[in-house]
Tab-separated table of C-alpha atoms in Angstrom:
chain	number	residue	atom	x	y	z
A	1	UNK	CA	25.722	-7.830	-87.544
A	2	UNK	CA	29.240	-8.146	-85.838
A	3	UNK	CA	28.451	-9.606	-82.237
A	4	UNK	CA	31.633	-10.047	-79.933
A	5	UNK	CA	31.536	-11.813	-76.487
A	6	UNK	CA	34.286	-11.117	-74.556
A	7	UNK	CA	34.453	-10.769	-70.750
A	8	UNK	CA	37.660	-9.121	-68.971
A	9	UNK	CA	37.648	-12.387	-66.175
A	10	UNK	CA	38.487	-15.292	-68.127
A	11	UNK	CA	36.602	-18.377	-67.619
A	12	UNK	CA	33.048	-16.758	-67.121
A	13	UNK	CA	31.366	-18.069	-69.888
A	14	UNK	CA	32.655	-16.495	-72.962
A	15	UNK	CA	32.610	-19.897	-74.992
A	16	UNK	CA	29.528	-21.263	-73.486
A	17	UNK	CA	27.626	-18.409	-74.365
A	18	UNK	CA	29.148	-17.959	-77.955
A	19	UNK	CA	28.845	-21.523	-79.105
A	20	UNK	CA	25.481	-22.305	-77.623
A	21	UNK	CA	24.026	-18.539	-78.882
A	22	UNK	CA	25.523	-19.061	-82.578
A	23	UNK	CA	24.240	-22.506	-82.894
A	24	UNK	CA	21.236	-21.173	-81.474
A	25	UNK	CA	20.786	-18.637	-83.705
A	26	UNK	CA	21.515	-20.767	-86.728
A	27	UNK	CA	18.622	-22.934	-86.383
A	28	UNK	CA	16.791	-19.446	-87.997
A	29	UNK	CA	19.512	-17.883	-90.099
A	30	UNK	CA	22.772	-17.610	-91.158
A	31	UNK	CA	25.462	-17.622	-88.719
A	32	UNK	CA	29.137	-17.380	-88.570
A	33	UNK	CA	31.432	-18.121	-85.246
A	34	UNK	CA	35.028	-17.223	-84.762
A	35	UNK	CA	37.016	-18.069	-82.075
A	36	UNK	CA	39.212	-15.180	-81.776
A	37	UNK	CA	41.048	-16.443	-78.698
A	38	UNK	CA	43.861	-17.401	-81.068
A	39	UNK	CA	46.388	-17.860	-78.345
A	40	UNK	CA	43.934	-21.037	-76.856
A	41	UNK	CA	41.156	-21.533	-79.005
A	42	UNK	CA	38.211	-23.862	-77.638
A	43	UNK	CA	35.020	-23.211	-79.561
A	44	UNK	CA	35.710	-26.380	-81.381
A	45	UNK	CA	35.612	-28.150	-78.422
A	46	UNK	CA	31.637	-27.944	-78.803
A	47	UNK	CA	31.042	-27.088	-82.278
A	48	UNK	CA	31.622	-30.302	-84.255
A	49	UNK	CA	31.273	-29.847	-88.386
A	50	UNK	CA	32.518	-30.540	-91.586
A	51	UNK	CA	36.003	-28.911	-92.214
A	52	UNK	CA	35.833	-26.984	-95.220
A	53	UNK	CA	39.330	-25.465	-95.636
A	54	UNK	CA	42.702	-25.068	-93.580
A	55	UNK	CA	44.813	-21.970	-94.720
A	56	UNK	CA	48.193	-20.972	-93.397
A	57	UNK	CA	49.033	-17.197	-92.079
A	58	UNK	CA	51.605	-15.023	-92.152
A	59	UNK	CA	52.778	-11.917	-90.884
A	60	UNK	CA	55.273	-9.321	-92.590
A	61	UNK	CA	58.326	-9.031	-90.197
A	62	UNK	CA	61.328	-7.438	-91.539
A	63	UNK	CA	65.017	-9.688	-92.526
A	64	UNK	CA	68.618	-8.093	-92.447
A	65	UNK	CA	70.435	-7.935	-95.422
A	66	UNK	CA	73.589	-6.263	-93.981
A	67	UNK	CA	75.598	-5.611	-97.905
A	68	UNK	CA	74.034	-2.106	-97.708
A	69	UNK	CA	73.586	-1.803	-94.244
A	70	UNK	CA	75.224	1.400	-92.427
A	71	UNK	CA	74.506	0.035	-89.537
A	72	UNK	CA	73.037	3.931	-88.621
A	73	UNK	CA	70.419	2.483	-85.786
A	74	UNK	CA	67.521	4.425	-87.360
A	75	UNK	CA	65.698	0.979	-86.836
A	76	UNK	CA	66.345	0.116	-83.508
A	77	UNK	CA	65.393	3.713	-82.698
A	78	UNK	CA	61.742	3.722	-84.323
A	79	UNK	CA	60.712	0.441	-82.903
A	80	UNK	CA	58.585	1.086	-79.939
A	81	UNK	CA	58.899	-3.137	-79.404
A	82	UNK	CA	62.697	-3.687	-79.067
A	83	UNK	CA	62.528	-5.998	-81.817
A	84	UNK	CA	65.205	-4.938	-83.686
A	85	UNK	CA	68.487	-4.146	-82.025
A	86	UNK	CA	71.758	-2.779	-83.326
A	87	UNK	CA	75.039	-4.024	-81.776
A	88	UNK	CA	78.367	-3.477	-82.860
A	89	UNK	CA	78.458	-5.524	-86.564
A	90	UNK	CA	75.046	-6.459	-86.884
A	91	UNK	CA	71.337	-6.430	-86.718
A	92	UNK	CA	69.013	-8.605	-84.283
A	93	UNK	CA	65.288	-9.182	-85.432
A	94	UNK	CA	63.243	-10.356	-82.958
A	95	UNK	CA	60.406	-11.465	-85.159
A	96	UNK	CA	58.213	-12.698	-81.835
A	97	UNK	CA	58.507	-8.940	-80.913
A	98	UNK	CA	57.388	-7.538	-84.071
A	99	UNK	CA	54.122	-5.875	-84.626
A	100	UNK	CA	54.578	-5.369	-88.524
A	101	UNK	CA	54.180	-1.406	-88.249
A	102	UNK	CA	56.806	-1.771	-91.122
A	103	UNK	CA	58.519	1.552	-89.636
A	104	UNK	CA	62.362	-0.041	-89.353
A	105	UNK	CA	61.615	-0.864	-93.016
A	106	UNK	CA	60.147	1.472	-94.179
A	107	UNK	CA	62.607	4.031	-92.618
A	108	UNK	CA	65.572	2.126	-93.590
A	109	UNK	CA	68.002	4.672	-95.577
A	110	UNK	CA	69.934	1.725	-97.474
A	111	UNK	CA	66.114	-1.094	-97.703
A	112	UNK	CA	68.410	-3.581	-95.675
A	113	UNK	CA	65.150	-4.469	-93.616
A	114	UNK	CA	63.090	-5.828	-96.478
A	115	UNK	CA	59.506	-7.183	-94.951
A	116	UNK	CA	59.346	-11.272	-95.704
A	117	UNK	CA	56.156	-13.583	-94.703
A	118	UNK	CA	56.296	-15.404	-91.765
A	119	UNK	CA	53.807	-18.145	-91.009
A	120	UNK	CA	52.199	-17.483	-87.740
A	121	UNK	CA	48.881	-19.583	-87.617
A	122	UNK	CA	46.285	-20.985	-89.289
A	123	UNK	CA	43.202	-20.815	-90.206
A	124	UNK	CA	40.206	-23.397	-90.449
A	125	UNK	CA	36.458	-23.199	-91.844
A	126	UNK	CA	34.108	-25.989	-90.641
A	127	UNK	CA	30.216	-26.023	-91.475
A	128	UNK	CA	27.150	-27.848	-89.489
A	129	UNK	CA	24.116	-26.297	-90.955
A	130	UNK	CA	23.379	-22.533	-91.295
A	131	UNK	CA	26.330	-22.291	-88.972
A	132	UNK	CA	30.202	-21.622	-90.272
A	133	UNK	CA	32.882	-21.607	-88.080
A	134	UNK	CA	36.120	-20.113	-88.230
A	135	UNK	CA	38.866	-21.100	-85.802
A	136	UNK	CA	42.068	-19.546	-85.949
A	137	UNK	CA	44.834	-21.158	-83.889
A	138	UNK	CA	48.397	-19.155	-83.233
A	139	UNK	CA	51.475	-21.269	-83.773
A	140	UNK	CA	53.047	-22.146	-80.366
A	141	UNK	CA	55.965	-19.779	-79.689
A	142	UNK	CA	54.120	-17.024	-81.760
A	143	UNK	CA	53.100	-14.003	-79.336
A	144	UNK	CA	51.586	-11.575	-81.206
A	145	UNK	CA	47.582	-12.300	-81.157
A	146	UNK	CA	46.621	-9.114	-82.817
A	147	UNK	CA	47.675	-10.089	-86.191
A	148	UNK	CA	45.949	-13.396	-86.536
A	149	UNK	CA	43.043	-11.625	-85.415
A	150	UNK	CA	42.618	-8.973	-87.663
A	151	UNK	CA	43.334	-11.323	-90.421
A	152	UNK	CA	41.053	-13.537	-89.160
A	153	UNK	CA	38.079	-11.237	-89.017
A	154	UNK	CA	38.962	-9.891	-92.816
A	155	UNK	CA	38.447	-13.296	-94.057
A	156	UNK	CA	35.074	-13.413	-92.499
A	157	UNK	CA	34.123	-9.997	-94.057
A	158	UNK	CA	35.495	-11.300	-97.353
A	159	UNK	CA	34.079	-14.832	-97.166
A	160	UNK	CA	30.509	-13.956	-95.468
A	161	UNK	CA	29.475	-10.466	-96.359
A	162	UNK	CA	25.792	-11.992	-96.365
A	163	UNK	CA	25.590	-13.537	-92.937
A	164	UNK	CA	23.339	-12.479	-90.265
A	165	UNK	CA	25.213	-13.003	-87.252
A	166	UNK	CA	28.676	-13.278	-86.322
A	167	UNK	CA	30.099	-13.593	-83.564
A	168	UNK	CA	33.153	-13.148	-82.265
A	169	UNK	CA	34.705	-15.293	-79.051
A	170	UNK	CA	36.820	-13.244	-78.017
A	171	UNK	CA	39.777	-13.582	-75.769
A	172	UNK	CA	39.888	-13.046	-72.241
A	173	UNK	CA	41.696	-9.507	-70.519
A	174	UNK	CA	41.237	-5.986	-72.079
A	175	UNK	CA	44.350	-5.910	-73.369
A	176	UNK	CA	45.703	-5.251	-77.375
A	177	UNK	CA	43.717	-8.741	-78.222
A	178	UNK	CA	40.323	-8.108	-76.704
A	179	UNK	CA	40.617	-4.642	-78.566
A	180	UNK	CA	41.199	-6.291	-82.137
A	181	UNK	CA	38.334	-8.936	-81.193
A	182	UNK	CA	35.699	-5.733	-80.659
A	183	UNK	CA	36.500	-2.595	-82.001
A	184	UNK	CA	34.968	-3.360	-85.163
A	185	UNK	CA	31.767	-4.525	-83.905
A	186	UNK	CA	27.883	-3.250	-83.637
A	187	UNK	CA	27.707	-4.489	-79.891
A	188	UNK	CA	29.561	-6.196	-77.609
A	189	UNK	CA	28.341	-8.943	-74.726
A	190	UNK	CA	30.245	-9.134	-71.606
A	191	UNK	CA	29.454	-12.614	-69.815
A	192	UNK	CA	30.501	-12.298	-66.067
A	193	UNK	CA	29.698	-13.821	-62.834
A	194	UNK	CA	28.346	-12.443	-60.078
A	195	UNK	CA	31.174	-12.802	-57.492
A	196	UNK	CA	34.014	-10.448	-56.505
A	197	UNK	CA	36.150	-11.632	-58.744
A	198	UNK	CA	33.622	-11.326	-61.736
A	199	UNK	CA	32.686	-7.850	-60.700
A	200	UNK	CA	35.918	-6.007	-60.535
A	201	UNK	CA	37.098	-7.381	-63.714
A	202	UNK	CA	33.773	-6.643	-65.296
A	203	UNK	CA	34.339	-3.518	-64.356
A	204	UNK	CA	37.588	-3.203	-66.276
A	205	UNK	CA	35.895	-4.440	-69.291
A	206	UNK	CA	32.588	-2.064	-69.194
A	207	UNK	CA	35.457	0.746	-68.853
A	208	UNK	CA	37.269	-0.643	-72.162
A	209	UNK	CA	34.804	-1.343	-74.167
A	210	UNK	CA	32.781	2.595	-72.663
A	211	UNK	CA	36.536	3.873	-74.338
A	212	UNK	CA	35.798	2.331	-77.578
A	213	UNK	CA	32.348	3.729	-77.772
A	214	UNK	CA	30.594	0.464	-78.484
A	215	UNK	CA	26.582	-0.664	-77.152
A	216	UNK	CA	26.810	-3.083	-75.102
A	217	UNK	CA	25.170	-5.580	-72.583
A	218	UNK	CA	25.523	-7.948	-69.967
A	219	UNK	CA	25.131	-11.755	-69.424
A	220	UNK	CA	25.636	-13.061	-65.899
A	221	UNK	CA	26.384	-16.715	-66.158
A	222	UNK	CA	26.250	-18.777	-62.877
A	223	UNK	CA	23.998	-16.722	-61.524
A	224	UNK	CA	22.390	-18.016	-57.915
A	225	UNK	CA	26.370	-18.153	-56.868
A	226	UNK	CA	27.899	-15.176	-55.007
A	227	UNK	CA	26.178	-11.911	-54.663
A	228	UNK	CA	24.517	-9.142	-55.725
A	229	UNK	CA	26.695	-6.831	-56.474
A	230	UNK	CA	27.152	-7.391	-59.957
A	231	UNK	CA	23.098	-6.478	-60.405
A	232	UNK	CA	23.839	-3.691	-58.402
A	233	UNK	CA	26.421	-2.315	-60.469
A	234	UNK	CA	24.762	-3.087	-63.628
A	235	UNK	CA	22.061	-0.537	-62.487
A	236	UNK	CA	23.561	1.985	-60.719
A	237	UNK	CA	25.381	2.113	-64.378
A	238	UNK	CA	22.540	1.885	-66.173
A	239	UNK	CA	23.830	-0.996	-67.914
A	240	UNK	CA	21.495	-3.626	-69.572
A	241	UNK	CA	21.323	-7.284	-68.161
A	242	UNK	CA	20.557	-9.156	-71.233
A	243	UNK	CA	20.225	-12.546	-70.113
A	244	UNK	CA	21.284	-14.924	-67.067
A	245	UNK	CA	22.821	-18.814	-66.883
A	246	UNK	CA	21.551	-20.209	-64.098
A	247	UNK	CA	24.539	-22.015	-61.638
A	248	UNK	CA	24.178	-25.299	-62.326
A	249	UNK	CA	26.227	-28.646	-61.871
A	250	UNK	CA	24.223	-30.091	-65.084
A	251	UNK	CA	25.232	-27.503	-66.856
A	252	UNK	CA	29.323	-28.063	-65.803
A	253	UNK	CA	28.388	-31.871	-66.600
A	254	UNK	CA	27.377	-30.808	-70.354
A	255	UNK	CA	30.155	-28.434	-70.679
A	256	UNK	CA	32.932	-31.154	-69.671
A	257	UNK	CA	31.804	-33.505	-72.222
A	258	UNK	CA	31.805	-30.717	-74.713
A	259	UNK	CA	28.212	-30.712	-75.428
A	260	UNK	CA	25.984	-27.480	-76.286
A	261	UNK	CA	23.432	-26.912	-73.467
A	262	UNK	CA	20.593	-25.270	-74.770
A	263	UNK	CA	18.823	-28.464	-76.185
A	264	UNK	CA	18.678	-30.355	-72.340
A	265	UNK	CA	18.785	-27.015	-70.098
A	266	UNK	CA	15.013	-25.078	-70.352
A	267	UNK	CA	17.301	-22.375	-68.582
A	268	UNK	CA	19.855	-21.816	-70.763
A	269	UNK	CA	17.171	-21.819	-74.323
A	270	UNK	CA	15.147	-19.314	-72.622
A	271	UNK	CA	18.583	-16.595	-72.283
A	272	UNK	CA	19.405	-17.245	-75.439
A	273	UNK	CA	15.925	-16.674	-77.081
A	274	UNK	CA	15.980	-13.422	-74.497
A	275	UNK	CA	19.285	-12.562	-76.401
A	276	UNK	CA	18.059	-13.105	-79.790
A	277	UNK	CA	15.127	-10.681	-79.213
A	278	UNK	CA	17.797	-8.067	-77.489
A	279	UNK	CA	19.997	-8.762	-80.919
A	280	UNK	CA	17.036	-8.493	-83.204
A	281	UNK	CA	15.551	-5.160	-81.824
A	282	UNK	CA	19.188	-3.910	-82.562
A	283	UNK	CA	19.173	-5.188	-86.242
A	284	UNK	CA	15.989	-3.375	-86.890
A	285	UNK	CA	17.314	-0.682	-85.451
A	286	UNK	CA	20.161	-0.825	-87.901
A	287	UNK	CA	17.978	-1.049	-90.729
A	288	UNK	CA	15.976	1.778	-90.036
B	1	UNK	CA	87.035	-6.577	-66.842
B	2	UNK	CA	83.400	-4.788	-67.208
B	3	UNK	CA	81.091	-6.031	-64.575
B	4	UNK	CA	77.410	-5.646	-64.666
B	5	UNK	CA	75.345	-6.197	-61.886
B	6	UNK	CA	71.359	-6.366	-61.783
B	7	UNK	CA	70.849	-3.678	-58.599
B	8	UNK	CA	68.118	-1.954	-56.287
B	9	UNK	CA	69.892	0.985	-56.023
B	10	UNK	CA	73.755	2.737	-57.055
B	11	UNK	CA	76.244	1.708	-54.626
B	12	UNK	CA	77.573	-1.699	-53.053
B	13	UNK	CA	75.580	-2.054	-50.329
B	14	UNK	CA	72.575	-1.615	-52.725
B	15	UNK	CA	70.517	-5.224	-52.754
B	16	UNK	CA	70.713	-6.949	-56.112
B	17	UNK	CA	67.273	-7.140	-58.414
B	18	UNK	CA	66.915	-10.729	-59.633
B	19	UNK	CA	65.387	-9.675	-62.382
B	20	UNK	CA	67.913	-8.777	-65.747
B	21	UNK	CA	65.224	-6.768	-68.597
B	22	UNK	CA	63.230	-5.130	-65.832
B	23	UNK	CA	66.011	-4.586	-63.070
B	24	UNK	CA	66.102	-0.861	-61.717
B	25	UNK	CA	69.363	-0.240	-62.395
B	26	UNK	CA	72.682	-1.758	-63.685
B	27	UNK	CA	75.499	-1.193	-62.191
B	28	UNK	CA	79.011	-1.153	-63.686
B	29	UNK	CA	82.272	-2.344	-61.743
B	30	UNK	CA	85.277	-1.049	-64.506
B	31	UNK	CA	88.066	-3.659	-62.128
B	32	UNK	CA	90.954	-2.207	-63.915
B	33	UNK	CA	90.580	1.895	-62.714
B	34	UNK	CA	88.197	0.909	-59.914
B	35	UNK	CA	85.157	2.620	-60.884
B	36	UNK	CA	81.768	1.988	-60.048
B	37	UNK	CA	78.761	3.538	-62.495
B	38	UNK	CA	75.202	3.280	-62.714
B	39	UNK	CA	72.340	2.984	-65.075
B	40	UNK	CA	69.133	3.887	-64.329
B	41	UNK	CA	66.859	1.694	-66.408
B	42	UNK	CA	63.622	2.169	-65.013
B	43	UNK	CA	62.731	3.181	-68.695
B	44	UNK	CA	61.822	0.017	-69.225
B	45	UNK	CA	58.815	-0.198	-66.504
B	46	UNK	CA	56.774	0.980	-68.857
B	47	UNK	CA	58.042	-1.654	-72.167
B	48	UNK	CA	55.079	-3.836	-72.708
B	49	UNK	CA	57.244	-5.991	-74.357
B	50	UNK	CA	61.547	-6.598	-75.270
B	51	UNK	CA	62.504	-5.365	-72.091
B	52	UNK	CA	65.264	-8.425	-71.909
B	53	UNK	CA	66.397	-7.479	-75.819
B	54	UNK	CA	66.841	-3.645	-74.820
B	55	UNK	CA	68.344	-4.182	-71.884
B	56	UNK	CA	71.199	-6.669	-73.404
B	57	UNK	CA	71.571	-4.286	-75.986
B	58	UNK	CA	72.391	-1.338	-73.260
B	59	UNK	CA	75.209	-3.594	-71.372
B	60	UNK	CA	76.898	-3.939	-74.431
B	61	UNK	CA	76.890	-0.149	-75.401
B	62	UNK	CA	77.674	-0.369	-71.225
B	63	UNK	CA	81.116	-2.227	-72.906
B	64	UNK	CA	79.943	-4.755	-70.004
B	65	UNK	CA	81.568	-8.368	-70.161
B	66	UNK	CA	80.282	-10.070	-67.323
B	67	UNK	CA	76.816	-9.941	-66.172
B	68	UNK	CA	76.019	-10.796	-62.144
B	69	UNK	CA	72.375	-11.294	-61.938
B	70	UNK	CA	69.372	-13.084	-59.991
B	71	UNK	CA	67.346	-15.638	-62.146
B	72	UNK	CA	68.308	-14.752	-65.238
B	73	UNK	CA	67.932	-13.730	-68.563
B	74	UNK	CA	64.842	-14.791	-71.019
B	75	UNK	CA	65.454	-16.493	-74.240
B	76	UNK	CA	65.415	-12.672	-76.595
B	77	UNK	CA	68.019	-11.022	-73.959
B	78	UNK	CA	69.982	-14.738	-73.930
B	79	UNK	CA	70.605	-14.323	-77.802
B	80	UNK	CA	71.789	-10.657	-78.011
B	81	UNK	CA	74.279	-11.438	-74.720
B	82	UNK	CA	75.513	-14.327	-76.580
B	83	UNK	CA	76.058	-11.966	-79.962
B	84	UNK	CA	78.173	-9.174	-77.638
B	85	UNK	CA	79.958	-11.879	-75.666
B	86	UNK	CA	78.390	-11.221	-72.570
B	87	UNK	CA	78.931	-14.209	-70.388
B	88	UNK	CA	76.169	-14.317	-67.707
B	89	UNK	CA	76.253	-15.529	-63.611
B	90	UNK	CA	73.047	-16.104	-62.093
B	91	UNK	CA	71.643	-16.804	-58.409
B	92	UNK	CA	73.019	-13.497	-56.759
B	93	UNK	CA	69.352	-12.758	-56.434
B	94	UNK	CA	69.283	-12.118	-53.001
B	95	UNK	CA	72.333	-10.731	-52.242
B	96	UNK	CA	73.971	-7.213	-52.088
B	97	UNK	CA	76.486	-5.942	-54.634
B	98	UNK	CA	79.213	-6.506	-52.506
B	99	UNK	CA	78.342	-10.128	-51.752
B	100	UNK	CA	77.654	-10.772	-55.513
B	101	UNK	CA	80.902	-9.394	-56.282
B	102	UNK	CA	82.902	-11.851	-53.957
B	103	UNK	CA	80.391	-14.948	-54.809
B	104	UNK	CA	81.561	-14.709	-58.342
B	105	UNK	CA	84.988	-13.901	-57.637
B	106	UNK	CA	85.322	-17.018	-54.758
B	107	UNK	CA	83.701	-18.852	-58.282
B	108	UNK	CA	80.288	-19.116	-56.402
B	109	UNK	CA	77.933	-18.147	-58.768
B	110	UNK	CA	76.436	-20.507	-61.279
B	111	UNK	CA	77.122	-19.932	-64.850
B	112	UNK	CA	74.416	-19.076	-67.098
C-alpha cells in the first residue's frame, strides 16, 4: 500500500509524521520510506541505518548538433518551457528548463536535438530493521523535481514489490512535485495545524488532492495551539481526522536533536497506532 | 542604435518595470529614424517557467542592441543576451522611459 504524506503548508509535520509512522509501522512489517522532497530532503535527519547502495540519476535532455540543423525553429516552437531557443546561427538548450517531453527531438526534421543523459541526483538505500529507506537528493542547481521523483518511486516499485507500507514524504505546496509524490497512491495524509495559516493552505491541498480523486485523511499536528477552525472544516467537509500530535515543547526538543518521538511521547504512539488501525481497515478493504 | 526598455505601459512617460522576463511590455527606441514601438509581452504572465530565455530571445528578433532595465536579467536570459550581443543597463527601475533614456545617455546607468 502506497501511503503519501504531504501537506500544502510546509513545516506542519510532514517528516515527523512520516519517519516516526514508518518506523512505527516497521516494528510489525515491512516498510519502505522515501523522502520525495528531493529539492531538501530531511527524513535522514531521523532515520539513521545502514547504507545499502548510492546510484546516480539522469534525465534525457536534448544536445545541438547544428551539421544538419536548418535552423527551422520547429523546436523552440513546441516547447511549452522556453528551453530551447533559436537565435540567428544557433540553438540554446536550457537543460534546467527541460522537462524531457522529448517533443523538440522528437519533432526535429534533420535529429539535430538528439536526447543525451544528464545526471541530476542521486539516489540512496539505507536499512534499520524491517524498515528501507530511500532518499533521493536533487543536485544543487537542478530545478526540475518531477523527474527525480518519478524515478525515484519506480525504483521502489521495482526494488520492493512485496512491502507492506510505503510511504511517501512528500514535498511541501500543491504544485507539479506534490502531484508526482501522490498521484499514484491508495491514500494520501495531509498533516496540518490548526491555525490560520494551516487551514487555508490545507484547504488548497484537500482541493488538489479532491482533483486527483484520491481517499484521504487528516492529521493535525500541534494541536492545543490556535483554533478550531481546522476541526470545523474537517467536518463541515466531511473529512476524516485520523490522528492528532499534541503541541508540545518535548516534542520540538526530540525533533531538534533528530530523534523519533514515539518511543518517549505516550501522545505521539497512541496517533500512530490510531493511524495504523485507519491504514489497516483500508488494506483489508483492498483485499476484499 | 536599437533600444529596449523594460516598461509599464507604450509611451515615454510610461514608468519602467524593473523586472526584464516578466516586464509588461518592451519598448523599442529605433535612434536613427526616431521611432518608438512596443511589445506587449504579457504572454509571459502565465510561463511557469523561461520567462527570462523567451523574453531575450524576442529582443533579439526585436533587432534590439541595448537593453535599459530595472534589476536585471537572471542567469538563462543573461546567456541568450550575451549570444545576440545584447549589452544590458540596469537600475532604471524606478524611473520613466524618458528618464531612463537620458540616465543612460548622461552614462548613468550601471552596466550589466
Amino acid at each position: 500500500m502506497r501511503i503519501s504524506i504531504a501537506s500544502g503548508k510546509g513545516g506542519t509535520g510532514k517528516t515527523t509524521l512520516s519517519t516516526n509512522l514508518s518506523a512505527f509501522l516497521a516494528e510489525g512489517s515491512e516498510v519502505v520510506l522515501a523522502d520525495l522532497d528531493v529539492e531538501e530532503p530531511n527524513s535522514g535527519l531521523f532515520i539513521r541505518g545502514d547504507l545499502i547502495s548510492t546510484e546516480h540519476k539522469y534525465k534525457m535532455v536534448p544536445e545541438w548538433k547544428e551539421d544538419a540543423c536548418t535552423l527551422c525553429g520547429l523546436c523552440q516552437k513546441v516547447c511549452n518551457f522556453n528551453a530551447v531557443i533559436r537565435l540567428a546561427n544557433q540553438i540554446l538548450v536550457f537543460p534546467q528548463l527541460c522537462h524531457g517531453c522529448y517533443a523538440c527531438s522528437e519533432l526535429c526534421p534533420t535529429e539535430s536535438l538528439p536526447m543525451i543523459p544528464q545526471k541530476m541526483g542521486q539516489l540512496s538505500l539505507y536499512k534499520r530493521g524491517n524498515l528501507n529507506f530511500v532518499e533521493s537528493r536533487l543536485d544543487v542547481g537542478e530545478e526540475q523535481a518531477v523527474p527525480l521523483i518519478s524515478q525515484t518511486i519506480d525504483y521502489i516499485d521495482q526494488h520492493f514489490p512485496e512491502a507492506k507500507y510505503k510511504i511517501f514524504d512528500a514535498p511541501p505546496g500543491t504544485s507539479c512535485p506534490v502531484i508526482e509524490a501522490t498521484k499514484d497512491s491508495d491514500f494520501v495524509i495531509l498533516i496540518t495545524e490548526p491555525t490560520p495559516f494551516g487551514l487555508h493552505d490545507l484547504k488548497l491541498a484537500v482541493e488538489t488532492i479532491r482533483s486527483l480523486n484520491k481517499p484521504f485523511g487528516i492529521v493535525i499536528n500541534r494541536d492545543g495551539l490556535g483554533n478550531d477552525d481546522v476541526i470545523e472544516y474537517c467536518t463541515k467537509q466531511n473529512i476524516s481526522i485520523l490522528a492528532k500530535i499534541p503541541n508540545s515543547r518535548k516534542i520540538a526538543e526530540l525533533y531538534s536533536q533528530g530523534e523519533l518521538l514515539y518511543h518517549q511521547i505516550p501522545e505521539m504512539a497512541q496517533a500512530l497506532k490510531e493511524i495504523e488501525n485507519y491504514l489497516s481497515k483500508l488494506v483489508i478493504q483492498e483485499l476484499a | 542604435m536599437r533600444i529596449a526598455f523594460t516598461t509599464k505601459g507604450t509611451d515615454w512617460n510610461s514608468p519602467m518595470d524593473p523586472r526584464f522576463g516578466r516586464t509588461a511590455f518592451f519598448l523599442i527606441y529605433d535612434e536613427e529614424k526616431d521611432e518608438l514601438i512596443h511589445f506587449d509581452n504579457s504572454a509571459t504572465e502565465g510561463a511557469a517557467h523561461g520567462a527570462g530565455p523567451k523574453a531575450a530571445q524576442k529582443l533579439f528578433e526585436l533587432k534590439a542592441t541595448v537593453l535599459i532595465t530595472g534589476n536585471g536579467p537572471g542567469g538563462n536570459a543573461g546567456t541568450v543576451l550575451e549570444q545576440v550581443g545584447v549589452k544590458s543597463y540596469v537600475g532604471a527601475g524606478e524611473m520613466n522611459v524618458q528618464e531612463a533614456y537620458k540616465a543612460y545617455k548622461n552614462n548613468e546607468l550601471k552596466a550589466f
